[in-house]
Every structure is written in C-alpha cells, then in structure tokens.
PDB file of C-alpha atoms and ligand atoms in Angstrom:
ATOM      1  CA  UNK A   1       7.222  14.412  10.531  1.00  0.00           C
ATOM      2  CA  UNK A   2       4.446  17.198   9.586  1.00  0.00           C
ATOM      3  CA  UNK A   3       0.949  15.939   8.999  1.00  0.00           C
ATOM      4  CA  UNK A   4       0.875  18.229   6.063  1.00  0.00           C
ATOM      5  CA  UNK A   5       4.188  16.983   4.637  1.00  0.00           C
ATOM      6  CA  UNK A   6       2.806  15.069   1.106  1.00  0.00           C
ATOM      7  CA  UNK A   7       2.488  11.371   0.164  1.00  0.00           C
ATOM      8  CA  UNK A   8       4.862  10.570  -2.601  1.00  0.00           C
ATOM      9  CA  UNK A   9       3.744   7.547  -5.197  1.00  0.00           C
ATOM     10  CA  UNK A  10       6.410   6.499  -7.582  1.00  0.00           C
ATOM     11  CA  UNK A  11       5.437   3.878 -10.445  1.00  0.00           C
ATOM     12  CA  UNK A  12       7.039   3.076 -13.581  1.00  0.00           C
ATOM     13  CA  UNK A  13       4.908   4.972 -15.714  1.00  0.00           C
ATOM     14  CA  UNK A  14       1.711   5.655 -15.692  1.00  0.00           C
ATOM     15  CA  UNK A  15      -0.482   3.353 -14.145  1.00  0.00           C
ATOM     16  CA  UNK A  16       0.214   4.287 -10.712  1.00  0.00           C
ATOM     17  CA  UNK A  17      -2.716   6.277 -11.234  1.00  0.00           C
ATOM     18  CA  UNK A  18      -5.004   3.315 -10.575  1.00  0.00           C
ATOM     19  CA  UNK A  19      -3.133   3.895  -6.884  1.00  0.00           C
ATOM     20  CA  UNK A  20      -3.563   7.730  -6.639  1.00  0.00           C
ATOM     21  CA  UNK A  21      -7.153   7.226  -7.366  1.00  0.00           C
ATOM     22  CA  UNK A  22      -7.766   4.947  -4.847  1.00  0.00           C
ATOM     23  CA  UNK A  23      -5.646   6.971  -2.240  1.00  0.00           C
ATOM     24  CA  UNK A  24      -7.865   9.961  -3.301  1.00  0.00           C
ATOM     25  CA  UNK A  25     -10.924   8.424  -2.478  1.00  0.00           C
ATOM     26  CA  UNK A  26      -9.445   7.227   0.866  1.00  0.00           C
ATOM     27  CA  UNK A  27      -7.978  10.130   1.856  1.00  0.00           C
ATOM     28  CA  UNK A  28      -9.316  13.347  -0.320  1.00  0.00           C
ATOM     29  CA  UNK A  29      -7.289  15.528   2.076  1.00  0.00           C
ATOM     30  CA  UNK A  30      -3.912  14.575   1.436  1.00  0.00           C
ATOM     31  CA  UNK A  31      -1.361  15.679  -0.614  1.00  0.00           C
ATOM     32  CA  UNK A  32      -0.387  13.824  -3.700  1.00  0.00           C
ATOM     33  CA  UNK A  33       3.101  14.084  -5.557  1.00  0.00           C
ATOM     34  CA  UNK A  34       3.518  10.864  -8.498  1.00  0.00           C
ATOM     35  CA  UNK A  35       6.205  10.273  -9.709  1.00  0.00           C
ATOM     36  CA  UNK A  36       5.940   8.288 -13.542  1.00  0.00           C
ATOM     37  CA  UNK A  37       9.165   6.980 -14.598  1.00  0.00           C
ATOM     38  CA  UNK A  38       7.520   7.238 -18.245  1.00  0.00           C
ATOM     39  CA  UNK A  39      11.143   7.166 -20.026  1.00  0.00           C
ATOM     40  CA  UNK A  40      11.837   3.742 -18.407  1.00  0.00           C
ATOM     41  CA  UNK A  41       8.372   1.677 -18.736  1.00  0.00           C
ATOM     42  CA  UNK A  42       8.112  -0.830 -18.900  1.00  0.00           C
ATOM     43  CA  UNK A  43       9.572  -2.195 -15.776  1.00  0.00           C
ATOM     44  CA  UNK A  44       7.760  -5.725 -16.282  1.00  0.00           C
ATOM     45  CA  UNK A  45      10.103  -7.030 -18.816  1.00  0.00           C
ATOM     46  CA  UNK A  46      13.404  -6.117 -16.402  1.00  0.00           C
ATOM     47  CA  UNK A  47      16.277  -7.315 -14.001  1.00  0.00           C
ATOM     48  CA  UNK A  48      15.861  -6.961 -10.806  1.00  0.00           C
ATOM     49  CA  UNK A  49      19.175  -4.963 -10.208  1.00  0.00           C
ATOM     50  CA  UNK A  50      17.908  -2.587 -12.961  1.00  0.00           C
ATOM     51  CA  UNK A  51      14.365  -1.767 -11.604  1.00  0.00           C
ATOM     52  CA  UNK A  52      16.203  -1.539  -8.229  1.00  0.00           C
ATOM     53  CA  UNK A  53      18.354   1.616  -9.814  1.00  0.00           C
ATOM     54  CA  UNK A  54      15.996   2.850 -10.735  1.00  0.00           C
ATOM     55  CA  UNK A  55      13.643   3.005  -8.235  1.00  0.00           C
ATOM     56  CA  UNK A  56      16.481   3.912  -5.800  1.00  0.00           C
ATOM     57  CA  UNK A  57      17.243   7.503  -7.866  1.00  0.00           C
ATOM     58  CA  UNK A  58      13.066   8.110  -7.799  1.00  0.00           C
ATOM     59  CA  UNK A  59      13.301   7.489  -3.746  1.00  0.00           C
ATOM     60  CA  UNK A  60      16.304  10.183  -3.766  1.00  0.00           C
ATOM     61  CA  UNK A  61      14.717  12.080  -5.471  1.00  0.00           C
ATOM     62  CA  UNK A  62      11.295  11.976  -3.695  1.00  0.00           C
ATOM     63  CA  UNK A  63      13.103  12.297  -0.792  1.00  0.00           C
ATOM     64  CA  UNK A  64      13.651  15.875  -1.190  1.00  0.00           C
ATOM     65  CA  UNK A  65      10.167  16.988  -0.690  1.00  0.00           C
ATOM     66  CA  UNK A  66      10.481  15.268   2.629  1.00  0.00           C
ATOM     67  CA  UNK A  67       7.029  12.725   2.112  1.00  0.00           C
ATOM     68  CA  UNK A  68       5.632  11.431   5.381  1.00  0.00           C
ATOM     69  CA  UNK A  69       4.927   7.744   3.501  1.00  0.00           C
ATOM     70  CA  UNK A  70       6.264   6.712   0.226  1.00  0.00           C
ATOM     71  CA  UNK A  71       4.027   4.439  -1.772  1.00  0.00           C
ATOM     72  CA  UNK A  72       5.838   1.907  -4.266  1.00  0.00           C
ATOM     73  CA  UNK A  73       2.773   1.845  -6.361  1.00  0.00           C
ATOM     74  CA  UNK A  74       4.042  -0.657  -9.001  1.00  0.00           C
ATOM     75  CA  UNK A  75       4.042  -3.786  -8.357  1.00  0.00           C
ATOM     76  CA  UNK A  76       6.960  -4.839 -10.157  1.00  0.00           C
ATOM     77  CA  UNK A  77       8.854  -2.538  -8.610  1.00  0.00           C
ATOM     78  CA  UNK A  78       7.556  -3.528  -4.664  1.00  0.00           C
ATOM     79  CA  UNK A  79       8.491  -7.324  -6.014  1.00  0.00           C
ATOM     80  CA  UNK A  80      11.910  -6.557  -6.799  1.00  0.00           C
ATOM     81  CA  UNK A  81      12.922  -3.863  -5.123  1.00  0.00           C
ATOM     82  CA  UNK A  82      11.220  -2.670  -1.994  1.00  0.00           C
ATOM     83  CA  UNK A  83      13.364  -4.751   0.951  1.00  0.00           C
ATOM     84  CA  UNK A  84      16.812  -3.519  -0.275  1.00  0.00           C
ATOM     85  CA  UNK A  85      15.538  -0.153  -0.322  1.00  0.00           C
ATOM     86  CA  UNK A  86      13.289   0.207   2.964  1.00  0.00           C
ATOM     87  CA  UNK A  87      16.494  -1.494   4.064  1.00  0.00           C
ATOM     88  CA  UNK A  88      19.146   1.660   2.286  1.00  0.00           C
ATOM     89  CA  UNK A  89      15.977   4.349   3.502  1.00  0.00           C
ATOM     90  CA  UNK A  90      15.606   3.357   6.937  1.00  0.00           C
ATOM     91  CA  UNK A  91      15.048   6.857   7.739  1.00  0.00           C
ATOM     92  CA  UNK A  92      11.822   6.573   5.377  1.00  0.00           C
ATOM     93  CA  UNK A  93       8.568   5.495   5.171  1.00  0.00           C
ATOM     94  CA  UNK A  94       7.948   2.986   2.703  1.00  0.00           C
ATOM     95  CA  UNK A  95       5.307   0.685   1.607  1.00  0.00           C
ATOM     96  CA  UNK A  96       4.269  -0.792  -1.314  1.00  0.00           C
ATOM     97  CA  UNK A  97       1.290  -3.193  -3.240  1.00  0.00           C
ATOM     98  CA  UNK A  98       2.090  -6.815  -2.668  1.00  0.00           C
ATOM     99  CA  UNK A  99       1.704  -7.245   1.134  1.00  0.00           C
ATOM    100  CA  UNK A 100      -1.923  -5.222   0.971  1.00  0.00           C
ATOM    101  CA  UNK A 101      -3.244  -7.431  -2.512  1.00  0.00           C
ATOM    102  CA  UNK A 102      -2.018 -10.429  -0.887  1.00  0.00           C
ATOM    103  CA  UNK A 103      -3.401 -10.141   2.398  1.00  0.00           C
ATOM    104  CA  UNK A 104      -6.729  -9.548   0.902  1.00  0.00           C
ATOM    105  CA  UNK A 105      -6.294 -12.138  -1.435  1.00  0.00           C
ATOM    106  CA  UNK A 106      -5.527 -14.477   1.264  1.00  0.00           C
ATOM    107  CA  UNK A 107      -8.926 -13.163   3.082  1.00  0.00           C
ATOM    108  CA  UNK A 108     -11.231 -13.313   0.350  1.00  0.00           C
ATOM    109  CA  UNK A 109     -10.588 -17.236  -0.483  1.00  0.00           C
ATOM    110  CA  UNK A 110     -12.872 -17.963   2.193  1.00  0.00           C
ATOM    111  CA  UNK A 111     -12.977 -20.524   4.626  1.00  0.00           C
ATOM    112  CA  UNK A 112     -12.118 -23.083   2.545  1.00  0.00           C
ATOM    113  CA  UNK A 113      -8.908 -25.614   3.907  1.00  0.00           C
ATOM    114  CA  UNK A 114      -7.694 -25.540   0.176  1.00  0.00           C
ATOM    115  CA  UNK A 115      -8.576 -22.556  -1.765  1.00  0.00           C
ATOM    116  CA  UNK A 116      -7.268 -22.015  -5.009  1.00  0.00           C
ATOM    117  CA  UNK A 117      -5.664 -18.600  -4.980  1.00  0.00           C
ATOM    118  CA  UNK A 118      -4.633 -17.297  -9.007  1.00  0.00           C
ATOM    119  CA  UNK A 119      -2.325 -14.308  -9.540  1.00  0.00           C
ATOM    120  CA  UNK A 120      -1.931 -12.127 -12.469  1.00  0.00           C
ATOM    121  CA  UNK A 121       0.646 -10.041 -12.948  1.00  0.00           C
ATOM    122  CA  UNK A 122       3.808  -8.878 -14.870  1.00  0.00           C
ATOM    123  CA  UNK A 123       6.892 -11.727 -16.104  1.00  0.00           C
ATOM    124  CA  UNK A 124       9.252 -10.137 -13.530  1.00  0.00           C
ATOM    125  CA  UNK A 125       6.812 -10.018 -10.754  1.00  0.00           C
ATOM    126  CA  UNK A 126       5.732 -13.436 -11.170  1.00  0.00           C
ATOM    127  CA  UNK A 127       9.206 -14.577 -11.511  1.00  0.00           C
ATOM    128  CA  UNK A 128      10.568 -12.879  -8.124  1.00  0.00           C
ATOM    129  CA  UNK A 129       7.850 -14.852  -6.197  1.00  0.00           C
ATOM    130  CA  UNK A 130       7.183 -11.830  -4.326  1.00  0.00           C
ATOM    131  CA  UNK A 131       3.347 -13.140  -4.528  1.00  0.00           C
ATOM    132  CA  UNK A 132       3.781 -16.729  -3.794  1.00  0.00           C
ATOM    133  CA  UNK A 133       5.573 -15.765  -0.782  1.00  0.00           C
ATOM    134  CA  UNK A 134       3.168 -13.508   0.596  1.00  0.00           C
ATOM    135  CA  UNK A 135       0.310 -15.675  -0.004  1.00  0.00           C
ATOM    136  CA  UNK A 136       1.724 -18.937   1.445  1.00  0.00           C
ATOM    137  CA  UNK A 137       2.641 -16.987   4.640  1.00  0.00           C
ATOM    138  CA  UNK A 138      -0.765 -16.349   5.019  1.00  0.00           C
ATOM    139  CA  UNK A 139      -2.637 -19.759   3.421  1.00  0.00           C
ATOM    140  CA  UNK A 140       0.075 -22.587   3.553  1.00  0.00           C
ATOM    141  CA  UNK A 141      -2.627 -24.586   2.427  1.00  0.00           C
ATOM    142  CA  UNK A 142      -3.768 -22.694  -0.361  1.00  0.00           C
ATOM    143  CA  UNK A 143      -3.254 -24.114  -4.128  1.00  0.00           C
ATOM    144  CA  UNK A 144      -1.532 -21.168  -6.004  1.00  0.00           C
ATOM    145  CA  UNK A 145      -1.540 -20.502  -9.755  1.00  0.00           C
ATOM    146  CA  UNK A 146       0.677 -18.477 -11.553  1.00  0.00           C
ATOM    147  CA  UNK A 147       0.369 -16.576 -15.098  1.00  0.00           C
ATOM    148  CA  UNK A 148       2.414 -13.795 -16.439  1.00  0.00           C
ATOM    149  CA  UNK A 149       0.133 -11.589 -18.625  1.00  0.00           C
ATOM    150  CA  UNK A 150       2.671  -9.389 -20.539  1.00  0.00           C
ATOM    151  CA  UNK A 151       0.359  -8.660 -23.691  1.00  0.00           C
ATOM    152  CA  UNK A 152      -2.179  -6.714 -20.909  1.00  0.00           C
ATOM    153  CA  UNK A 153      -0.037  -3.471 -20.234  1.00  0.00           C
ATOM    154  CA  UNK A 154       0.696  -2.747 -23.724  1.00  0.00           C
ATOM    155  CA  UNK A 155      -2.685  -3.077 -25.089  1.00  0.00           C
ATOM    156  CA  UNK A 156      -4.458  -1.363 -22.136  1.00  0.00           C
ATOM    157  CA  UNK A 157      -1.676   1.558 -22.915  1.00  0.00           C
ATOM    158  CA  UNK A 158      -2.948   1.800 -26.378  1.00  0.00           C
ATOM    159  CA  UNK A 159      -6.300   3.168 -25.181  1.00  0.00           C
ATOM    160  CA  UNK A 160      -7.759  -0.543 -25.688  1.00  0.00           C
ATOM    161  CA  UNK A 161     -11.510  -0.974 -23.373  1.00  0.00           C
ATOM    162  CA  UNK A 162     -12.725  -3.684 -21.154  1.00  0.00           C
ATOM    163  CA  UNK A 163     -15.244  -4.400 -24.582  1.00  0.00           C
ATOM    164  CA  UNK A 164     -12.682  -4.762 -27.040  1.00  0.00           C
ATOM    165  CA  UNK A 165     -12.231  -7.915 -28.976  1.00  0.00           C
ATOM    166  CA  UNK A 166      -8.757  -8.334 -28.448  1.00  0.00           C
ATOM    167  CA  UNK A 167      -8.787  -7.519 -24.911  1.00  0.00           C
ATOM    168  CA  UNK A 168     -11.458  -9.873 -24.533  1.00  0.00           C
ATOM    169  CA  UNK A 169      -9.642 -12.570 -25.788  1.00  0.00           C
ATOM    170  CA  UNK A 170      -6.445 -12.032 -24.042  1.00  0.00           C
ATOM    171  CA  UNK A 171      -8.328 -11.940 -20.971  1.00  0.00           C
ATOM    172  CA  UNK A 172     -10.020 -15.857 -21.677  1.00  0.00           C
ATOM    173  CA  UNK A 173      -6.566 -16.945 -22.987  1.00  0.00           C
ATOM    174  CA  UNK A 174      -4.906 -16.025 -20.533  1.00  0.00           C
ATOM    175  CA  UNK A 175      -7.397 -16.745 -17.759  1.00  0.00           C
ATOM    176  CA  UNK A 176      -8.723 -19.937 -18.720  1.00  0.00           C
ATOM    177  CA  UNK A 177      -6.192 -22.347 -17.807  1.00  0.00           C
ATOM    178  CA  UNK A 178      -6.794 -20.664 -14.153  1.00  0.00           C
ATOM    179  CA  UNK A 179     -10.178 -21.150 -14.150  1.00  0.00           C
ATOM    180  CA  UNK A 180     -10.585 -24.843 -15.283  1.00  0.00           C
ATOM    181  CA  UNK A 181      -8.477 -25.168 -11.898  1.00  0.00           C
ATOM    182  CA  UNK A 182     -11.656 -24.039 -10.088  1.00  0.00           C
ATOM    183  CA  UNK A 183     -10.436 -20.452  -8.525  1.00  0.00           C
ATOM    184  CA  UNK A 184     -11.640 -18.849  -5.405  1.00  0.00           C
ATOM    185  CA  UNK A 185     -10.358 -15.743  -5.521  1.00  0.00           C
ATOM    186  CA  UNK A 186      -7.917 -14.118  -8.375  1.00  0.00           C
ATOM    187  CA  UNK A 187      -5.493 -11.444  -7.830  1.00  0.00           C
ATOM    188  CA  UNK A 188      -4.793  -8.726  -9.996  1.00  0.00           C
ATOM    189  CA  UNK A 189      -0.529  -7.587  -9.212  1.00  0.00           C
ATOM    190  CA  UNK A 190      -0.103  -4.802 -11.996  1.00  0.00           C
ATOM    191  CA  UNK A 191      -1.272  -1.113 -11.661  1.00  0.00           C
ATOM    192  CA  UNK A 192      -3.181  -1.634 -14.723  1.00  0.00           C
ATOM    193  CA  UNK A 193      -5.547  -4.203 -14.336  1.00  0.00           C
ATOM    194  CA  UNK A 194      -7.675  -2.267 -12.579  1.00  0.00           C
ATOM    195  CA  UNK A 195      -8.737  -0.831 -15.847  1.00  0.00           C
ATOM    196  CA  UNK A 196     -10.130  -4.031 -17.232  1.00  0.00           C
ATOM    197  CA  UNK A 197     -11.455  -5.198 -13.591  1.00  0.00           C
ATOM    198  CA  UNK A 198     -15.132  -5.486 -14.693  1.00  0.00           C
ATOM    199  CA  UNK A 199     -14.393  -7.708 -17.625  1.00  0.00           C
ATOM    200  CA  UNK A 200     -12.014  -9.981 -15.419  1.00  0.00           C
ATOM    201  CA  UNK A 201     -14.717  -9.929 -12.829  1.00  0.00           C
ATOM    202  CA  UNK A 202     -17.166 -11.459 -15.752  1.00  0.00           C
ATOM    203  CA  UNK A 203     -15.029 -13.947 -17.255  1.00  0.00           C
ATOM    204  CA  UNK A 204     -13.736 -15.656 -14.090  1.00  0.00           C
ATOM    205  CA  UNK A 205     -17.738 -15.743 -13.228  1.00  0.00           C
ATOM    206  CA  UNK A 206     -19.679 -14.433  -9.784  1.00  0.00           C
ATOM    207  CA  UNK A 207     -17.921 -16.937  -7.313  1.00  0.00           C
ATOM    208  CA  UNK A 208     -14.217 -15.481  -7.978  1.00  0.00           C
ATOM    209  CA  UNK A 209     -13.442 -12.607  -5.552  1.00  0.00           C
ATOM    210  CA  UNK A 210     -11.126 -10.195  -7.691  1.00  0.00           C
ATOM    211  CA  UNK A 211      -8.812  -8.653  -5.785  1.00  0.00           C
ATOM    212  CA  UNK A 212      -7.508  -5.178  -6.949  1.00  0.00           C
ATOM    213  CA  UNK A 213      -3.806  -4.660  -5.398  1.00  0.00           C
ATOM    214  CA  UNK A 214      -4.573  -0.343  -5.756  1.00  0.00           C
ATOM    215  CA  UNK A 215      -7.808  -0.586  -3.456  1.00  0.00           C
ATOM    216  CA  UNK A 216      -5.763  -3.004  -0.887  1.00  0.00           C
ATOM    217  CA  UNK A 217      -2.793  -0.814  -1.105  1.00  0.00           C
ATOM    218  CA  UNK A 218      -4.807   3.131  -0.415  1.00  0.00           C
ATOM    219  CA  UNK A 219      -6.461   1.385   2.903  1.00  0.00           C
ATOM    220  CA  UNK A 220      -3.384  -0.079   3.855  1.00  0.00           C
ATOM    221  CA  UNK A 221      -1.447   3.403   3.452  1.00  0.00           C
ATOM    222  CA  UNK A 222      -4.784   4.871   5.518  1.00  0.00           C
ATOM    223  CA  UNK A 223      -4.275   2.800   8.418  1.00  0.00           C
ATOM    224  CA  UNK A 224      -0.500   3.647   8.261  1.00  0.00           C
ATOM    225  CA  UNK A 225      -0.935   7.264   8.649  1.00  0.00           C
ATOM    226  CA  UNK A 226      -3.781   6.480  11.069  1.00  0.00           C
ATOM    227  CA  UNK A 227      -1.707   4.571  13.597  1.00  0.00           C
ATOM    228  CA  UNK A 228       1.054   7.021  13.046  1.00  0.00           C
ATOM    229  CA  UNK A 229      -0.925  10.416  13.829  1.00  0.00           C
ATOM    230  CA  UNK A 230       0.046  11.379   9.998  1.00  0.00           C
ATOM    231  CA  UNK A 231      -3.524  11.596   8.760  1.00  0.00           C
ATOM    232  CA  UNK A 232      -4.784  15.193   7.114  1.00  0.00           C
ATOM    233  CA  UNK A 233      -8.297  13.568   9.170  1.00  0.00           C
ATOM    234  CA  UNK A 234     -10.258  17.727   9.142  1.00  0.00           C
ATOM    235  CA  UNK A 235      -8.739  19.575   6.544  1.00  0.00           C
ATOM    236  CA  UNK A 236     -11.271  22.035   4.919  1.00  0.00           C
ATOM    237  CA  UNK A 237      -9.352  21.982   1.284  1.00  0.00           C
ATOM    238  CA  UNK A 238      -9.128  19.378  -1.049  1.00  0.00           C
ATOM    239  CA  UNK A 239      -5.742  17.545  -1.094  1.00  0.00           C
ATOM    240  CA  UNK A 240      -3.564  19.074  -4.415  1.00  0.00           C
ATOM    241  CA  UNK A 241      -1.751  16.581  -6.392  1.00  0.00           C
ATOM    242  CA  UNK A 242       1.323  17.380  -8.593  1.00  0.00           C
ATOM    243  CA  UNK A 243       2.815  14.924 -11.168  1.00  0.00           C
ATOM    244  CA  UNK A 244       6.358  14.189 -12.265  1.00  0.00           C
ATOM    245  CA  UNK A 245       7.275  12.785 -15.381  1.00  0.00           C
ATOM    246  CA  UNK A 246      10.842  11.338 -17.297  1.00  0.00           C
ATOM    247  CA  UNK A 247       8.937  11.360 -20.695  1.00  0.00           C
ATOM    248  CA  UNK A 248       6.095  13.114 -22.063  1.00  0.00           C
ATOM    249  CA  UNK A 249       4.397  11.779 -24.879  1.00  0.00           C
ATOM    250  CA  UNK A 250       1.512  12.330 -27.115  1.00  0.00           C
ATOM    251  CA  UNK A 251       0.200   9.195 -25.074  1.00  0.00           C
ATOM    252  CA  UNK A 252       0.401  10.997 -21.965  1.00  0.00           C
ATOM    253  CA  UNK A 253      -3.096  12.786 -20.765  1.00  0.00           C
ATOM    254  CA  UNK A 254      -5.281  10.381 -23.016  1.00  0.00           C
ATOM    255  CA  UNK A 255      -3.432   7.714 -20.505  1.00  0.00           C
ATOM    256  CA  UNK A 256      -3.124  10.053 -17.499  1.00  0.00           C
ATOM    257  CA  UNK A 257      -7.410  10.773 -17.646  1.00  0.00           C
ATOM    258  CA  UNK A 258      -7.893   6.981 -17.967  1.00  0.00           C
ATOM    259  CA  UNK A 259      -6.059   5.526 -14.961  1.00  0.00           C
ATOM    260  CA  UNK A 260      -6.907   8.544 -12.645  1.00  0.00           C
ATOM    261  CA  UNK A 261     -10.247   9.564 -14.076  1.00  0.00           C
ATOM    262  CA  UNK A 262      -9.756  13.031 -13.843  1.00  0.00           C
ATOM    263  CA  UNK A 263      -7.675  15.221 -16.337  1.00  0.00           C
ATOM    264  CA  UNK A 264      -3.752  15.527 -15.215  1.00  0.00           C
ATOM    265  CA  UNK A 265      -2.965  19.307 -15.710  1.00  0.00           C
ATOM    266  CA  UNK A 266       0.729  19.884 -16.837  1.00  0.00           C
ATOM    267  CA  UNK A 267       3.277  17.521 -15.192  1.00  0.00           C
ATOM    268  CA  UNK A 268       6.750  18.512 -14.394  1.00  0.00           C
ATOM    269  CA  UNK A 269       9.210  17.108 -17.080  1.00  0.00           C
ATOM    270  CA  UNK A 270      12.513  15.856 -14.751  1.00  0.00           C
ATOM    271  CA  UNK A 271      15.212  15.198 -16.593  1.00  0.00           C
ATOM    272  CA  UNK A 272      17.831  12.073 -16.093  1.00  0.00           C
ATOM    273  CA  UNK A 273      20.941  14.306 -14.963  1.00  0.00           C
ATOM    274  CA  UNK A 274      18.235  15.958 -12.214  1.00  0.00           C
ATOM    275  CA  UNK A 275      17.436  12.760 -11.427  1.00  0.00           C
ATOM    276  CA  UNK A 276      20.854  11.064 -10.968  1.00  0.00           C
ATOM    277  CA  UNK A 277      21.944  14.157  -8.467  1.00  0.00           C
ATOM    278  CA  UNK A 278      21.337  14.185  -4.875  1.00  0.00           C
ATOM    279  CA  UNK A 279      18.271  15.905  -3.424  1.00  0.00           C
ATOM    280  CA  UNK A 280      19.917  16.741  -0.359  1.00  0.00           C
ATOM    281  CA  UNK A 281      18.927  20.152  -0.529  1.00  0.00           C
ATOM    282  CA  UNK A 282      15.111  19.887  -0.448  1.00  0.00           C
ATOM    283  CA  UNK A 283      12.448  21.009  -2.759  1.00  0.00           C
ATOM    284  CA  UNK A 284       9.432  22.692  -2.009  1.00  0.00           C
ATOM    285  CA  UNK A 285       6.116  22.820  -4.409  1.00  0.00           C
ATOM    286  CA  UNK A 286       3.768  24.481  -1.996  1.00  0.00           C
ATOM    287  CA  UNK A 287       4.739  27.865  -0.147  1.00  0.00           C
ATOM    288  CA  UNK A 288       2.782  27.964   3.625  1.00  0.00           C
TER     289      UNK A 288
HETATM  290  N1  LIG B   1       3.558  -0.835 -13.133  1.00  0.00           N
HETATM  291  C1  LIG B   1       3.853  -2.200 -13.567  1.00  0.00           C
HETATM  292  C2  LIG B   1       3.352  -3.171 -12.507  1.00  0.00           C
HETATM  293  O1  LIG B   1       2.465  -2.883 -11.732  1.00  0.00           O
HETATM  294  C3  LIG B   1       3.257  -2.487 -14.936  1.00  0.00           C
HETATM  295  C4  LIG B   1       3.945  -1.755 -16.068  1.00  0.00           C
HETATM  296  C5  LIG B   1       5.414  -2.121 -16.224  1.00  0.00           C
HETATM  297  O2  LIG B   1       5.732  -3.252 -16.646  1.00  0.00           O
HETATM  298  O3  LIG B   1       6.230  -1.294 -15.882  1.00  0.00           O
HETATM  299  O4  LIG B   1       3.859  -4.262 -12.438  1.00  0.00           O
END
C-alpha cells in the first residue's frame, strides 16, 4: 500500500465533517476523499440490514481509489455495520468511531470503582448496543446510561447554534435525567454533536468529561497509519481533500462550512446507478 494512496471517510451525510476536521488537524498532510451519502440521511432512524447496503456500495465504491485506511465516520453506521463488512473487505483497512469514543470514555471516568458512564447518540445506535458493549469490555463495573437524542441531528442540520433556545432546551431535556444520576463522564456517539460540544460541556457542569467520538476517532486512525508505516509524516504540501456527494442541496455548503469549518469547494455529484456498479476498474483524482 502507497503512503500517498488517500484516506477515504464515508458518513451518511454530512456530518462526517466533524471527522475530517479532526483528521486534518492530526494529520494536515494526508489526503482526504468523503464520501456523504446525502440522498440517504438520515441513517439514525434505520435497519440495520439497510444501513449495511448501503454502506457496503460506499466501501465498493471507495474502494476504487485504492484508500490505505477507510474511516466509517458515522457512528450509526460503525454500530451496525462495520464487523460484517471488515469481515466481506478483508483485503481493506477499516475502522470506525465507537471503539476510539469508547475507549476514551472508559479512560476519562476516572479512577472511580463505579463510574457512571452516559451515552448520547442516535435511536439505531443506541439500540444495536454497539456502545454498551464497548464500554463494559473496558469498565464491567461502570453504571451505563442510555438516551437516544433523535431531535439533535435535525435541528443542528437546520443551521440551529449551541445559543439557541430550542437547542438549549433539548439539550437539558434530554440530558437531565442523566445527570440527576450523577455522571462522570458523557459520551457524545453522533458526528454531529460535536457542533453543540460547548453547550453540552456547560449543562452537564465542570466535573463531566465530554467525550467527542471525531477527536477519539482522527488519533486512533493516526496511530494506525503510524504503526503501519502509512503516515504522509514530511510532506511539504498540504493534504487536498475532495468530496463526494448522492444529493446536493441548497443545505449543502451552509452545512458543509459548519461541520468542517472551512468552505467545501464543488463536490462530485455520484449518482445511484454509479454507485450500485462495481469499481473494479479504479479511479484516479490526482495525476503523479
Ligand atoms: N451520522 C449519524 C451518526 O453519527 C447521524 C446522522 C444520521 O442519522 O444519519 O450516527
């Protein structure tokens, strides 16, 4: 595998970004390709089988650039998906957000014998237990509290800030129940939270850790391509970063510039019959 080969990050939409950003900062040499599966968001509200499909045409299809490490970025996605597919994609590198978020997670509780660990996240990733298992693996003593927040990715998507009334209170509602449980450390599992991070970070108060699954998940993919000899360490240029889309919107670069705090310049538009066919061929974005 080439050094210079590209990192591919698939979500299902666009708050991947929250990843990229992170990865970015981490690694400023690298190249980027995302893939948003903007037609098909929101995968929170989904089967399993469904999100599986799905993610197994964007691996296909990413597969064609020939990535050195493929990044599940969305968190529903790595909860319902990711073993059946590392498992199809042997041949691939694959990692995802849960292991990294909960691993931290399960860190930053502290020393305590019986922490209270919360985790926020979609209805289907709280519902595969992809979470609960990771984090008992790790603190089998740990107490662990569970909330779906489903009214977060839609109102973040609307262009909704951390001071908004309505965020605000979705936040408490939500959060509240969690916190009367005396937390040590919450966990945020969906790509957008990271948005509203400082306003989760105040309501759960200064002795909650917040743990954001996109940080966790860029050092995690660092110390992959680290340990593998894969890391663009000395490059002299910054690392390019091209975007694929199913859907574009009117949504799409107010949303795009929020998550990866930097304007998105023209994504490329792939349709669902290029999609569905095989990539066996190859593409290439960058001549030399
Ligand atoms: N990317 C999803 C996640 O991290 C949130 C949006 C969706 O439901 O598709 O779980």
């Amino acid at each position: 595998m080439a050094i210079s080969a590209p990192i591919a990050v698939l979500d299902s939409g666009l708050g991947g970004l929250t990843v990229v950003k992170a990865l970015r900062r981490e690694m400023p040499h690298e190249d980027i390709l995302y893939f948003g599966d903007t037609a098909r968001v929101p995968y929170g509200s989904k089967s399993g089988v469904t999100v599986t499909g799905y993610v197994r045409q964007i691996i296909q299809y990413l597969k064609g650039f020939g990535p050195k490490h493929i990044v599940i970025a969305c968190n529903t996605a790595t909860a319902l998906s990711m073993s059946t597919l590392r498992a199809e994609f042997k041949e691939l590198s694959i990692s995802g957000v849960i292991e990294p978020g909960a691993k931290a997670a399960a860190a930053a509780a502290g020393s305590k014998r019986f922490p209270v660990i919360g985790v926020i996240a979609t209805e289907a990733t709280i519902r595969s237990k992809a979470y609960e298992y990771a984090l008992a693996r790790r603190r089998h003593h740990a107490r662990l509290l569970f909330r779906p927040t489903p009214l977060l990715v839609p109102i973040i998507e609307e262009g909704r800030g951390e001071e908004d009334p309505l965020v605000v209170l979705a936040v408490q509602q939500y959060l509240n129940p969690m916190i009367k449980n005396g937390l040590d450390a919450l966990l945020l599992g969906c790509t957008h939270y990271p948005m509203i991070k400082g306003l989760i970070a105040r309501i759960v108060g200064p002795d909650v850790a917040v743990i954001d699954s996109a940080d966790q998940c860029a050092e995690d993919v660092y110390r992959r391509l680290l340990s593998g000899g894969l890391l663009r360490g000395d490059s002299t240029r910054p690392g390019r970063m091209h975007c694929f889309v199913t859907d574009e919107t009117p949504r799409f670069g107010m949303l795009a510039q929020r998550f990866l705090g930097v304007e998105m310049l023209s994504p490329t538009w792939v349709s669902p019959e290029e999609l569905y066919r095989s990539s066996d061929e190859g593409f290439s974005l960058y001549k030399g």
